[in-house]
Short mmCIF file of N, CA and C in Angstrom, two decimals:
data_model
loop_
_atom_site.label_atom_id
_atom_site.label_comp_id
_atom_site.label_asym_id
_atom_site.label_seq_id
_atom_site.Cartn_x
_atom_site.Cartn_y
_atom_site.Cartn_z
N MET A 1 235.41 -78.33 99.46
CA MET A 1 235.21 -79.65 98.85
C MET A 1 236.04 -79.78 97.56
N ASP A 2 236.63 -80.93 97.39
CA ASP A 2 237.45 -81.16 96.19
C ASP A 2 236.54 -81.51 95.02
N LYS A 3 236.72 -80.81 93.92
CA LYS A 3 235.89 -81.05 92.74
C LYS A 3 236.14 -82.43 92.14
N ASN A 4 237.41 -82.85 92.16
CA ASN A 4 237.75 -84.13 91.55
C ASN A 4 237.29 -85.31 92.40
N LYS A 5 237.02 -85.04 93.64
CA LYS A 5 236.60 -86.11 94.54
C LYS A 5 235.20 -86.61 94.20
N CYS A 6 234.31 -85.69 93.90
CA CYS A 6 232.90 -86.06 93.67
C CYS A 6 232.35 -85.46 92.39
N PRO A 7 232.77 -85.90 91.23
CA PRO A 7 232.21 -85.32 90.00
C PRO A 7 230.75 -85.73 89.82
N LYS A 8 230.42 -86.93 90.28
CA LYS A 8 229.04 -87.43 90.14
C LYS A 8 228.07 -86.55 90.91
N LEU A 9 228.47 -86.17 92.09
CA LEU A 9 227.60 -85.34 92.94
C LEU A 9 227.33 -84.00 92.27
N LYS A 10 228.36 -83.44 91.66
CA LYS A 10 228.21 -82.15 90.98
C LYS A 10 227.25 -82.26 89.81
N ILE A 11 227.40 -83.33 89.05
CA ILE A 11 226.53 -83.55 87.88
C ILE A 11 225.09 -83.73 88.37
N LYS A 12 224.95 -84.48 89.44
CA LYS A 12 223.62 -84.75 90.01
C LYS A 12 222.98 -83.44 90.45
N LYS A 13 223.76 -82.60 91.08
CA LYS A 13 223.25 -81.31 91.57
C LYS A 13 222.81 -80.44 90.40
N LYS A 14 223.63 -80.41 89.35
CA LYS A 14 223.32 -79.62 88.16
C LYS A 14 222.02 -80.13 87.54
N PHE A 15 221.91 -81.44 87.44
CA PHE A 15 220.72 -82.05 86.84
C PHE A 15 219.50 -81.72 87.68
N TRP A 16 219.65 -81.80 89.00
CA TRP A 16 218.53 -81.52 89.89
C TRP A 16 218.07 -80.08 89.75
N LYS A 17 219.01 -79.18 89.63
CA LYS A 17 218.67 -77.76 89.45
C LYS A 17 217.89 -77.57 88.16
N LYS A 18 218.34 -78.25 87.11
CA LYS A 18 217.68 -78.13 85.81
C LYS A 18 216.27 -78.69 85.91
N GLU A 19 216.13 -79.82 86.56
CA GLU A 19 214.82 -80.46 86.72
C GLU A 19 213.87 -79.54 87.47
N LYS A 20 214.39 -78.93 88.51
CA LYS A 20 213.59 -78.03 89.34
C LYS A 20 213.11 -76.85 88.50
N PHE A 21 214.02 -76.31 87.69
CA PHE A 21 213.70 -75.16 86.83
C PHE A 21 212.61 -75.53 85.83
N VAL A 22 212.75 -76.71 85.23
CA VAL A 22 211.77 -77.18 84.24
C VAL A 22 210.41 -77.36 84.91
N THR A 23 210.41 -77.92 86.11
CA THR A 23 209.16 -78.14 86.84
C THR A 23 208.47 -76.82 87.15
N ILE A 24 209.25 -75.84 87.57
CA ILE A 24 208.69 -74.51 87.88
C ILE A 24 208.10 -73.89 86.62
N LYS A 25 208.79 -74.04 85.50
CA LYS A 25 208.30 -73.50 84.23
C LYS A 25 206.96 -74.13 83.86
N LYS A 26 206.87 -75.45 84.01
CA LYS A 26 205.63 -76.17 83.68
C LYS A 26 204.48 -75.68 84.54
N ILE A 27 204.76 -75.49 85.82
CA ILE A 27 203.73 -75.03 86.76
C ILE A 27 203.26 -73.63 86.36
N LYS A 28 204.19 -72.76 86.01
CA LYS A 28 203.84 -71.39 85.61
C LYS A 28 202.97 -71.39 84.37
N VAL A 29 203.31 -72.24 83.42
CA VAL A 29 202.53 -72.33 82.17
C VAL A 29 201.12 -72.80 82.50
N ARG A 30 201.02 -73.77 83.40
CA ARG A 30 199.72 -74.32 83.79
C ARG A 30 198.85 -73.24 84.43
N ILE A 31 199.47 -72.43 85.26
CA ILE A 31 198.75 -71.35 85.95
C ILE A 31 198.27 -70.31 84.92
N GLN A 32 199.10 -70.00 83.96
CA GLN A 32 198.74 -69.00 82.95
C GLN A 32 197.59 -69.49 82.06
N LYS A 33 197.52 -70.78 81.83
CA LYS A 33 196.48 -71.33 80.95
C LYS A 33 195.10 -71.24 81.59
N LYS A 34 195.04 -71.28 82.91
CA LYS A 34 193.75 -71.25 83.62
C LYS A 34 193.06 -69.90 83.46
#
């Protein structure tokens, strides 16, 4: 895949990965608090 062809898709993917990571962290913290 050409990087220059879809920069938006790459940014979206990066953002999604970050969001997923943050969500997992929040869930772990919630579990630890119980």
